[in-house]
């Protein structure tokens, strides 16, 4: 069965050695019934000829930003309107950096800026370039803007090194494109996510907080949005840009987070609490900066409300997923939280010693009444998608879609 019949795919090819695989990709996409138009950067033309791509796609290849042949010299607008999806394969480190900074100085980058359709990029580069902090920051930025990442794979590279940075194989990319057109698991659902730490003031300049970066919660918000949900993200202070196409509610303290969550909870189908809410706040916040005159300083702390438990105890609660951050007996402690707070599901992670908090990767033990799934250590983006799949499946079991 052809899975991409009548789908219009704009394939961007940038200047990397993996460009030779794009020739096969065109053939594979067309085998599935897709119409493919190709845009090449000038550097891509150094690796593979436009003539090859023209022969395989059956259409002229586009290279110039200002093309007098297309209507009114606005080729980029025409092409963006034509497409159902834009796939950039290979996407070099340079292209990723330019996309991240919103450049529009060649045809492909201008189209990506003007497009209102999903953009999927397949990175391909030397492993050090991929691991470089600048590339990783660009990738995070693109992910936050809703750009979909396919790969890279790890393995032997054209430069002789081994590591992450290989472009996915054409058939894997076809599968990723297919995924974009599948009915999405949370279409039309309302999902509320909390993320990040809370900050509890001690005096006007000091606060109590924790090491949560917000990465896990933001990845969950993006994964839920990609799965078709209308997402509200209530976030404590983080250094991550707010994801696009997500309703973003910034807060600082646990009490503000509680207020924001309770204002939204009744309208939600699913609530996922990934925030590391401070368990205690100062019983009294000093009006002035506390002087360091005393040898010992005693702060009286007062327990914060448990936001997750409050949501789970609402008369008509959403499907409620908690997190458990544990240093020991991860599963056992998570089960206690699942039951004592009356949750539908809990995702437990081991924390401390560089695990869970702050890092780019995580692993989860997902538990519900009568079941458990272990999700192996992987990037928080990938883990979030796996978690959202499980949540969608269990939510649909609890609330089977109505058939008429
Ligand atoms: O942000 P990152 O750097 O990516 O790190 C991710 C993470 C480790 C913070 C995340 O994966 C995680 O584990 N989040 C929950 C952290 C936590 O506070 O766990 P807990 O076991 O103390 O709390 C259990 C649950 O109750 C959590 O869902 C928490 O959001 C919720 N809670 C806790 C206290 C409180 N007053 N109100 C709450 O709602």
Short mmCIF file of C-alpha atoms and ligand atoms in Angstrom, two decimals:
data_model
loop_
_atom_site.label_atom_id
_atom_site.label_comp_id
_atom_site.label_asym_id
_atom_site.label_seq_id
_atom_site.Cartn_x
_atom_site.Cartn_y
_atom_site.Cartn_z
CA UNK A 1 0.00 0.00 0.00
CA UNK A 2 1.29 3.49 -0.85
CA UNK A 3 1.27 5.53 2.34
CA UNK A 4 2.08 8.97 0.94
CA UNK A 5 -0.36 9.14 -1.99
CA UNK A 6 -0.94 12.76 -3.07
CA UNK A 7 1.35 14.11 -0.38
CA UNK A 8 3.57 16.98 -1.55
CA UNK A 9 7.04 16.88 -0.14
CA UNK A 10 9.59 19.63 -0.51
CA UNK A 11 12.99 18.04 -0.10
CA UNK A 12 15.81 20.42 0.88
CA UNK A 13 19.34 19.13 0.28
CA UNK A 14 22.29 20.89 1.93
CA UNK A 15 26.01 20.44 1.32
CA UNK A 16 27.14 17.24 3.03
CA UNK A 17 28.50 13.93 1.81
CA UNK A 18 25.20 12.26 2.84
CA UNK A 19 23.59 14.15 -0.08
CA UNK A 20 24.14 11.02 -2.17
CA UNK A 21 21.52 9.25 0.01
CA UNK A 22 18.97 11.95 -0.88
CA UNK A 23 18.82 10.54 -4.41
CA UNK A 24 17.55 7.24 -3.00
CA UNK A 25 15.24 9.11 -0.62
CA UNK A 26 13.47 10.79 -3.56
CA UNK A 27 12.89 7.39 -5.17
CA UNK A 28 11.60 5.89 -1.89
CA UNK A 29 9.22 8.81 -1.28
CA UNK A 30 7.87 8.56 -4.84
CA UNK A 31 7.46 4.77 -4.41
CA UNK A 32 5.03 5.64 -1.61
CA UNK A 33 3.00 7.90 -3.93
CA UNK A 34 4.46 11.28 -2.87
CA UNK A 35 5.10 14.18 -5.23
CA UNK A 36 8.60 15.50 -4.54
CA UNK A 37 10.13 18.86 -5.42
CA UNK A 38 13.79 19.42 -4.65
CA UNK A 39 15.59 22.52 -3.41
CA UNK A 40 19.38 22.41 -3.30
CA UNK A 41 21.78 24.80 -1.65
CA UNK A 42 24.81 25.87 -3.69
CA UNK A 43 27.01 23.65 -1.48
CA UNK A 44 24.76 20.64 -2.11
CA UNK A 45 25.40 21.07 -5.86
CA UNK A 46 29.10 20.41 -5.12
CA UNK A 47 28.23 16.94 -3.83
CA UNK A 48 25.54 15.76 -6.24
CA UNK A 49 24.20 17.26 -9.46
CA UNK A 50 20.82 18.95 -9.78
CA UNK A 51 20.38 16.92 -12.98
CA UNK A 52 20.35 13.66 -10.99
CA UNK A 53 17.72 15.08 -8.62
CA UNK A 54 15.66 16.41 -11.51
CA UNK A 55 15.69 13.01 -13.22
CA UNK A 56 14.63 11.24 -10.01
CA UNK A 57 11.95 13.73 -8.91
CA UNK A 58 10.64 14.34 -12.44
CA UNK A 59 10.55 18.09 -11.72
CA UNK A 60 12.95 21.02 -12.12
CA UNK A 61 15.28 21.51 -9.16
CA UNK A 62 15.16 24.88 -7.37
CA UNK A 63 18.38 26.59 -6.33
CA UNK A 64 18.03 30.38 -6.67
CA UNK A 65 16.20 32.58 -4.12
CA UNK A 66 15.02 35.04 -6.74
CA UNK A 67 13.83 32.91 -9.62
CA UNK A 68 12.52 34.94 -12.59
CA UNK A 69 10.82 31.79 -13.98
CA UNK A 70 8.36 31.45 -11.08
CA UNK A 71 5.42 33.75 -10.65
CA UNK A 72 6.40 37.33 -9.69
CA UNK A 73 9.88 36.14 -8.71
CA UNK A 74 8.46 34.76 -5.43
CA UNK A 75 9.55 31.15 -5.84
CA UNK A 76 10.01 30.63 -2.11
CA UNK A 77 6.44 31.64 -1.27
CA UNK A 78 5.01 29.51 -4.08
CA UNK A 79 6.99 26.45 -3.04
CA UNK A 80 6.13 26.84 0.64
CA UNK A 81 2.42 27.07 -0.24
CA UNK A 82 2.69 24.00 -2.48
CA UNK A 83 4.13 21.68 0.17
CA UNK A 84 2.48 19.50 2.85
CA UNK A 85 5.79 18.99 4.60
CA UNK A 86 9.39 20.17 4.24
CA UNK A 87 12.14 17.58 4.73
CA UNK A 88 15.75 18.75 4.92
CA UNK A 89 18.07 15.77 4.37
CA UNK A 90 20.94 16.03 4.88
CA UNK A 91 20.83 19.03 7.23
CA UNK A 92 24.40 20.21 7.87
CA UNK A 93 25.60 21.93 11.06
CA UNK A 94 25.82 25.17 9.09
CA UNK A 95 22.24 24.89 7.82
CA UNK A 96 20.97 24.02 11.32
CA UNK A 97 22.75 27.10 12.73
CA UNK A 98 21.27 29.32 10.01
CA UNK A 99 17.78 27.89 10.50
CA UNK A 100 18.09 28.39 14.24
CA UNK A 101 18.96 32.06 13.70
CA UNK A 102 16.15 32.67 11.22
CA UNK A 103 18.43 33.47 8.26
CA UNK A 104 16.74 33.84 4.87
CA UNK A 105 19.65 34.43 2.53
CA UNK A 106 19.12 31.43 0.27
CA UNK A 107 16.07 29.67 -1.14
CA UNK A 108 15.91 26.80 1.37
CA UNK A 109 16.29 28.92 4.52
CA UNK A 110 13.78 31.49 3.18
CA UNK A 111 11.23 28.74 2.51
CA UNK A 112 11.68 27.32 6.01
CA UNK A 113 11.00 30.80 7.40
CA UNK A 114 7.86 31.31 5.35
CA UNK A 115 6.44 27.77 5.69
CA UNK A 116 3.34 27.01 7.76
CA UNK A 117 3.78 23.23 7.33
CA UNK A 118 5.80 20.79 9.49
CA UNK A 119 9.56 20.88 8.93
CA UNK A 120 11.55 17.70 9.52
CA UNK A 121 15.35 17.84 9.52
CA UNK A 122 17.78 14.91 9.23
CA UNK A 123 21.13 16.08 10.62
CA UNK A 124 24.32 14.74 9.04
CA UNK A 125 27.74 15.86 10.19
CA UNK A 126 30.98 14.87 11.91
CA UNK A 127 30.33 13.58 15.44
CA UNK A 128 32.31 16.39 17.12
CA UNK A 129 30.29 18.97 15.20
CA UNK A 130 27.07 17.26 16.34
CA UNK A 131 28.19 17.10 19.98
CA UNK A 132 29.46 20.70 19.98
CA UNK A 133 27.53 22.86 22.46
CA UNK A 134 26.69 25.37 19.70
CA UNK A 135 25.01 22.70 17.56
CA UNK A 136 23.19 21.25 20.56
CA UNK A 137 21.91 24.72 21.53
CA UNK A 138 20.70 25.26 17.95
CA UNK A 139 18.94 21.89 17.98
CA UNK A 140 17.21 22.72 21.28
CA UNK A 141 16.14 26.04 19.85
CA UNK A 142 14.70 24.37 16.75
CA UNK A 143 12.93 21.71 18.82
CA UNK A 144 11.38 24.48 20.92
CA UNK A 145 10.06 26.01 17.68
CA UNK A 146 8.36 22.72 16.78
CA UNK A 147 10.87 21.60 14.13
CA UNK A 148 10.98 17.82 14.04
CA UNK A 149 14.30 16.04 14.37
CA UNK A 150 14.89 12.70 12.60
CA UNK A 151 18.19 11.21 13.76
CA UNK A 152 21.09 11.40 13.58
CA UNK A 153 22.19 7.78 13.83
CA UNK A 154 25.44 6.72 15.41
CA UNK A 155 28.20 4.74 13.69
CA UNK A 156 31.14 4.90 11.29
CA UNK A 157 31.35 8.25 9.52
CA UNK A 158 32.65 9.30 6.09
CA UNK A 159 35.51 11.14 7.85
CA UNK A 160 36.66 7.86 9.47
CA UNK A 161 35.43 8.74 12.99
CA UNK A 162 32.74 6.85 14.88
CA UNK A 163 29.89 8.47 16.79
CA UNK A 164 26.56 10.29 16.41
CA UNK A 165 26.04 12.33 13.24
CA UNK A 166 25.17 9.87 10.46
CA UNK A 167 22.08 10.75 8.46
CA UNK A 168 19.23 8.23 8.90
CA UNK A 169 18.81 5.77 6.03
CA UNK A 170 16.24 6.71 3.35
CA UNK A 171 13.71 4.09 4.52
CA UNK A 172 13.96 5.35 8.10
CA UNK A 173 13.30 8.87 6.83
CA UNK A 174 10.29 7.67 4.83
CA UNK A 175 8.95 6.13 8.08
CA UNK A 176 9.49 9.45 9.89
CA UNK A 177 7.61 11.32 7.13
CA UNK A 178 4.81 8.75 7.28
CA UNK A 179 4.57 9.39 11.01
CA UNK A 180 3.77 13.06 10.32
CA UNK A 181 0.63 12.12 8.43
CA UNK A 182 -0.68 9.50 10.84
CA UNK A 183 -3.67 10.34 12.99
CA UNK A 184 -2.07 11.70 16.09
CA UNK A 185 -2.59 10.00 19.42
CA UNK A 186 -3.79 13.11 21.30
CA UNK A 187 -5.66 14.97 18.54
CA UNK A 188 -7.94 17.56 20.14
CA UNK A 189 -7.04 16.65 23.73
CA UNK A 190 -6.15 19.29 26.31
CA UNK A 191 -2.93 18.53 28.14
CA UNK A 192 -1.54 20.50 31.08
CA UNK A 193 2.16 20.06 31.89
CA UNK A 194 4.25 21.50 34.73
CA UNK A 195 8.01 21.88 34.36
CA UNK A 196 11.08 23.35 35.98
CA UNK A 197 11.81 24.23 39.59
CA UNK A 198 10.00 26.63 41.86
CA UNK A 199 11.84 29.40 43.72
CA UNK A 200 10.84 30.15 47.30
CA UNK A 201 12.04 33.54 48.51
CA UNK A 202 14.10 33.89 51.70
CA UNK A 203 14.56 37.65 51.40
CA UNK A 204 14.46 40.10 48.46
CA UNK A 205 17.62 38.59 46.88
CA UNK A 206 17.80 34.95 48.01
CA UNK A 207 15.66 31.91 47.40
CA UNK A 208 15.43 28.13 47.98
CA UNK A 209 15.22 26.10 44.79
CA UNK A 210 16.53 22.91 43.13
CA UNK A 211 18.48 21.76 40.08
CA UNK A 212 15.57 21.21 37.69
CA UNK A 213 16.39 22.68 34.26
CA UNK A 214 12.87 22.19 32.88
CA UNK A 215 14.17 20.02 30.00
CA UNK A 216 12.06 16.97 30.85
CA UNK A 217 8.81 18.93 31.22
CA UNK A 218 9.41 21.06 28.12
CA UNK A 219 10.14 17.91 26.09
CA UNK A 220 6.85 16.44 27.33
CA UNK A 221 4.96 19.60 26.37
CA UNK A 222 6.48 19.47 22.86
CA UNK A 223 5.78 15.74 22.48
CA UNK A 224 2.14 16.23 23.53
CA UNK A 225 1.83 19.12 21.07
CA UNK A 226 3.34 16.98 18.29
CA UNK A 227 0.80 14.28 19.19
CA UNK A 228 -1.99 16.76 18.40
CA UNK A 229 -2.84 18.05 21.88
CA UNK A 230 -3.57 21.63 22.88
CA UNK A 231 -0.91 22.07 25.51
CA UNK A 232 -0.64 24.44 28.45
CA UNK A 233 2.79 24.56 30.05
CA UNK A 234 3.06 25.99 33.56
CA UNK A 235 6.75 26.53 34.12
CA UNK A 236 8.97 27.59 36.96
CA UNK A 237 12.03 29.73 36.06
CA UNK A 238 14.22 28.03 33.42
CA UNK A 239 16.72 29.08 30.74
CA UNK A 240 14.80 27.29 27.95
CA UNK A 241 12.75 29.25 25.39
CA UNK A 242 9.00 28.60 25.62
CA UNK A 243 7.93 25.97 23.07
CA UNK A 244 5.96 27.33 20.12
CA UNK A 245 2.25 26.55 19.69
CA UNK A 246 1.96 25.90 23.43
CA UNK A 247 0.11 28.12 25.93
CA UNK A 248 2.91 29.19 28.26
CA UNK A 249 2.31 30.27 31.86
CA UNK A 250 5.50 31.33 33.70
CA UNK A 251 5.47 31.18 37.52
CA UNK A 252 8.05 31.42 40.28
CA UNK A 253 6.74 29.92 43.50
CA UNK A 254 4.90 26.71 44.38
CA UNK A 255 1.87 28.74 45.40
CA UNK A 256 1.84 30.53 42.02
CA UNK A 257 2.20 27.17 40.28
CA UNK A 258 -0.71 25.77 42.28
CA UNK A 259 -2.89 28.75 41.39
CA UNK A 260 -2.01 28.50 37.66
CA UNK A 261 -2.59 24.73 37.59
CA UNK A 262 -5.90 24.85 39.47
CA UNK A 263 -7.15 27.62 37.17
CA UNK A 264 -6.61 25.27 34.20
CA UNK A 265 -7.13 21.77 35.61
CA UNK A 266 -10.90 21.45 35.19
CA UNK A 267 -10.62 22.05 31.41
CA UNK A 268 -7.91 19.43 30.89
CA UNK A 269 -8.05 15.84 29.71
CA UNK A 270 -4.56 15.01 30.95
CA UNK A 271 -2.28 16.52 33.60
CA UNK A 272 1.44 15.66 33.68
CA UNK A 273 3.41 17.02 36.65
CA UNK A 274 7.11 17.05 35.72
CA UNK A 275 7.95 20.13 37.81
CA UNK A 276 10.25 19.84 40.79
CA UNK A 277 8.04 21.80 43.17
CA UNK A 278 9.79 22.95 46.34
CA UNK A 279 8.29 20.94 49.20
CA UNK A 280 8.84 23.81 51.65
CA UNK A 281 8.82 27.61 51.58
CA UNK A 282 9.99 30.10 54.19
CA UNK A 283 7.35 30.63 56.85
CA UNK A 284 8.28 34.32 56.71
CA UNK A 285 10.05 36.14 53.89
CA UNK A 286 12.38 38.83 55.24
CA UNK A 287 11.43 42.29 53.96
CA UNK A 288 15.09 43.37 53.78
CA UNK A 289 18.26 41.50 52.81
CA UNK A 290 19.27 39.36 55.79
CA UNK A 291 22.60 40.55 57.27
CA UNK A 292 25.35 37.98 57.79
CA UNK A 293 26.00 39.01 61.39
CA UNK A 294 24.83 35.84 63.17
CA UNK A 295 27.09 32.73 63.17
CA UNK A 296 24.03 30.50 62.71
CA UNK A 297 20.89 31.36 60.86
CA UNK A 298 17.71 29.36 61.37
CA UNK A 299 14.97 29.50 58.75
CA UNK A 300 11.55 28.15 59.61
CA UNK A 301 10.09 26.33 56.62
CA UNK A 302 6.44 25.60 55.99
CA UNK A 303 5.16 22.74 53.83
CA UNK A 304 3.92 23.75 50.38
CA UNK A 305 0.59 22.45 49.10
CA UNK A 306 0.91 19.27 47.02
CA UNK A 307 -0.36 20.45 43.63
CA UNK A 308 -0.42 17.00 42.06
CA UNK A 309 -2.43 15.44 44.90
CA UNK A 310 -4.89 18.34 44.81
CA UNK A 311 -5.51 17.86 41.08
CA UNK A 312 -5.94 14.10 41.50
CA UNK A 313 -8.53 14.76 44.22
CA UNK A 314 -10.68 17.15 42.15
CA UNK A 315 -14.29 15.94 41.72
CA UNK A 316 -13.68 15.35 37.97
CA UNK A 317 -9.91 15.09 37.70
CA UNK A 318 -8.03 14.89 34.41
CA UNK A 319 -6.01 11.72 33.72
CA UNK A 320 -3.26 12.50 36.22
CA UNK A 321 0.39 11.58 35.71
CA UNK A 322 2.90 12.35 38.43
CA UNK A 323 6.67 12.14 38.45
CA UNK A 324 8.75 10.69 41.27
CA UNK A 325 12.33 11.81 41.77
CA UNK A 326 14.04 9.20 43.93
CA UNK A 327 17.60 8.48 45.04
CA UNK A 328 16.80 4.98 46.44
CA UNK A 329 14.09 2.29 46.09
CA UNK A 330 12.80 4.06 42.99
CA UNK A 331 9.94 1.70 42.14
CA UNK A 332 8.79 1.15 45.72
CA UNK A 333 8.72 4.87 46.56
CA UNK A 334 7.01 5.68 43.27
CA UNK A 335 4.28 3.11 43.99
CA UNK A 336 3.67 4.71 47.39
CA UNK A 337 3.26 8.12 45.66
CA UNK A 338 0.99 6.63 42.97
CA UNK A 339 -1.35 5.20 45.61
CA UNK A 340 -1.20 7.86 48.32
CA UNK A 341 -1.85 10.71 45.86
CA UNK A 342 -4.53 8.78 43.93
CA UNK A 343 -2.78 9.09 40.53
CA UNK A 344 -3.52 7.29 37.28
CA UNK A 345 0.17 6.91 36.46
CA UNK A 346 3.60 7.82 37.77
CA UNK A 347 6.92 8.18 35.94
CA UNK A 348 9.78 7.52 38.32
CA UNK A 349 13.36 8.57 37.74
CA UNK A 350 16.51 7.96 39.71
CA UNK A 351 18.08 11.33 40.57
CA UNK A 352 21.37 12.56 42.01
CA UNK A 353 24.96 11.99 40.79
CA UNK A 354 24.16 13.69 37.47
CA UNK A 355 21.00 11.62 36.87
CA UNK A 356 17.56 13.05 36.07
CA UNK A 357 18.05 16.71 36.95
CA UNK A 358 19.87 19.02 34.49
CA UNK A 359 21.16 16.32 32.12
CA UNK A 360 20.06 15.93 28.47
CA UNK A 361 19.20 12.27 28.99
CA UNK A 362 16.98 10.38 31.39
CA UNK A 363 15.38 6.99 31.96
CA UNK A 364 11.96 6.29 33.47
CA UNK A 365 10.08 3.54 35.23
CA UNK A 366 6.43 4.14 34.30
CA UNK A 367 3.91 2.61 36.72
CA UNK A 368 0.14 2.42 36.93
CA UNK A 369 -2.27 0.20 38.82
CA UNK A 370 -1.52 -3.25 37.40
CA UNK A 371 1.28 -2.38 34.98
CA UNK A 372 4.78 -1.05 34.48
CA UNK A 373 7.11 -0.21 31.57
CA UNK A 374 10.82 0.62 31.78
CA UNK A 375 12.03 3.32 29.39
CA UNK A 376 15.78 3.04 28.80
CA UNK A 377 18.27 5.91 29.11
CA UNK A 378 17.89 8.18 26.07
CA UNK A 379 17.47 11.86 25.19
CA UNK A 380 14.69 13.63 27.08
CA UNK A 381 13.02 14.45 23.73
CA UNK A 382 12.82 10.80 22.75
CA UNK A 383 11.81 9.73 26.25
CA UNK A 384 9.02 12.32 26.28
CA UNK A 385 7.61 10.92 23.02
CA UNK A 386 7.69 7.39 24.47
CA UNK A 387 5.95 8.59 27.63
CA UNK A 388 3.29 10.45 25.65
CA UNK A 389 2.59 7.27 23.64
CA UNK A 390 2.01 5.33 26.87
CA UNK A 391 -0.10 8.10 28.41
CA UNK A 392 -2.25 8.34 25.24
CA UNK A 393 -2.77 4.56 25.19
CA UNK A 394 -3.73 4.32 28.86
CA UNK A 395 -5.90 7.47 28.65
CA UNK A 396 -7.81 5.97 25.69
CA UNK A 397 -8.29 2.71 27.61
CA UNK A 398 -9.83 4.69 30.49
CA UNK A 399 -11.88 6.94 28.19
CA UNK A 400 -12.58 4.86 25.05
CA UNK A 401 -13.31 7.11 22.04
CA UNK A 402 -17.12 7.27 21.44
CA UNK A 403 -18.29 5.41 18.33
CA UNK A 404 -21.60 6.43 16.67
O1 LIG B 1 13.94 19.59 34.82
P1 LIG B 1 15.02 18.58 34.46
O2 LIG B 1 16.41 19.11 34.76
O3 LIG B 1 14.85 18.06 33.06
O4 LIG B 1 14.84 17.33 35.43
C1 LIG B 1 13.71 16.53 35.34
C2 LIG B 1 13.17 16.09 36.71
C3 LIG B 1 14.18 15.19 37.41
C4 LIG B 1 12.90 17.34 37.57
C5 LIG B 1 11.81 15.34 36.44
O5 LIG B 1 12.06 14.22 35.66
C6 LIG B 1 11.14 14.94 37.75
O6 LIG B 1 11.43 13.93 38.35
N1 LIG B 1 10.17 15.78 38.22
C7 LIG B 1 9.53 15.61 39.53
C8 LIG B 1 10.45 16.11 40.61
C9 LIG B 1 9.82 16.01 41.99
O7 LIG B 1 9.55 17.01 42.57
O8 LIG B 1 9.57 14.79 42.38
P2 LIG B 1 8.88 14.42 43.84
O9 LIG B 1 9.05 12.95 43.92
O10 LIG B 1 9.45 15.27 44.91
O11 LIG B 1 7.37 14.82 43.62
C10 LIG B 1 6.38 13.88 43.19
C11 LIG B 1 5.36 14.56 42.30
O12 LIG B 1 4.60 15.50 43.05
C12 LIG B 1 5.92 15.32 41.12
O13 LIG B 1 5.09 15.08 40.01
C13 LIG B 1 5.85 16.77 41.55
O14 LIG B 1 5.65 17.64 40.42
C14 LIG B 1 4.62 16.76 42.43
N2 LIG B 1 4.64 17.75 43.52
C15 LIG B 1 5.60 17.72 44.48
C16 LIG B 1 5.56 18.61 45.52
C17 LIG B 1 4.53 19.58 45.56
N3 LIG B 1 4.46 20.46 46.55
N4 LIG B 1 3.59 19.58 44.60
C18 LIG B 1 3.62 18.71 43.59
O15 LIG B 1 2.77 18.74 42.70
#
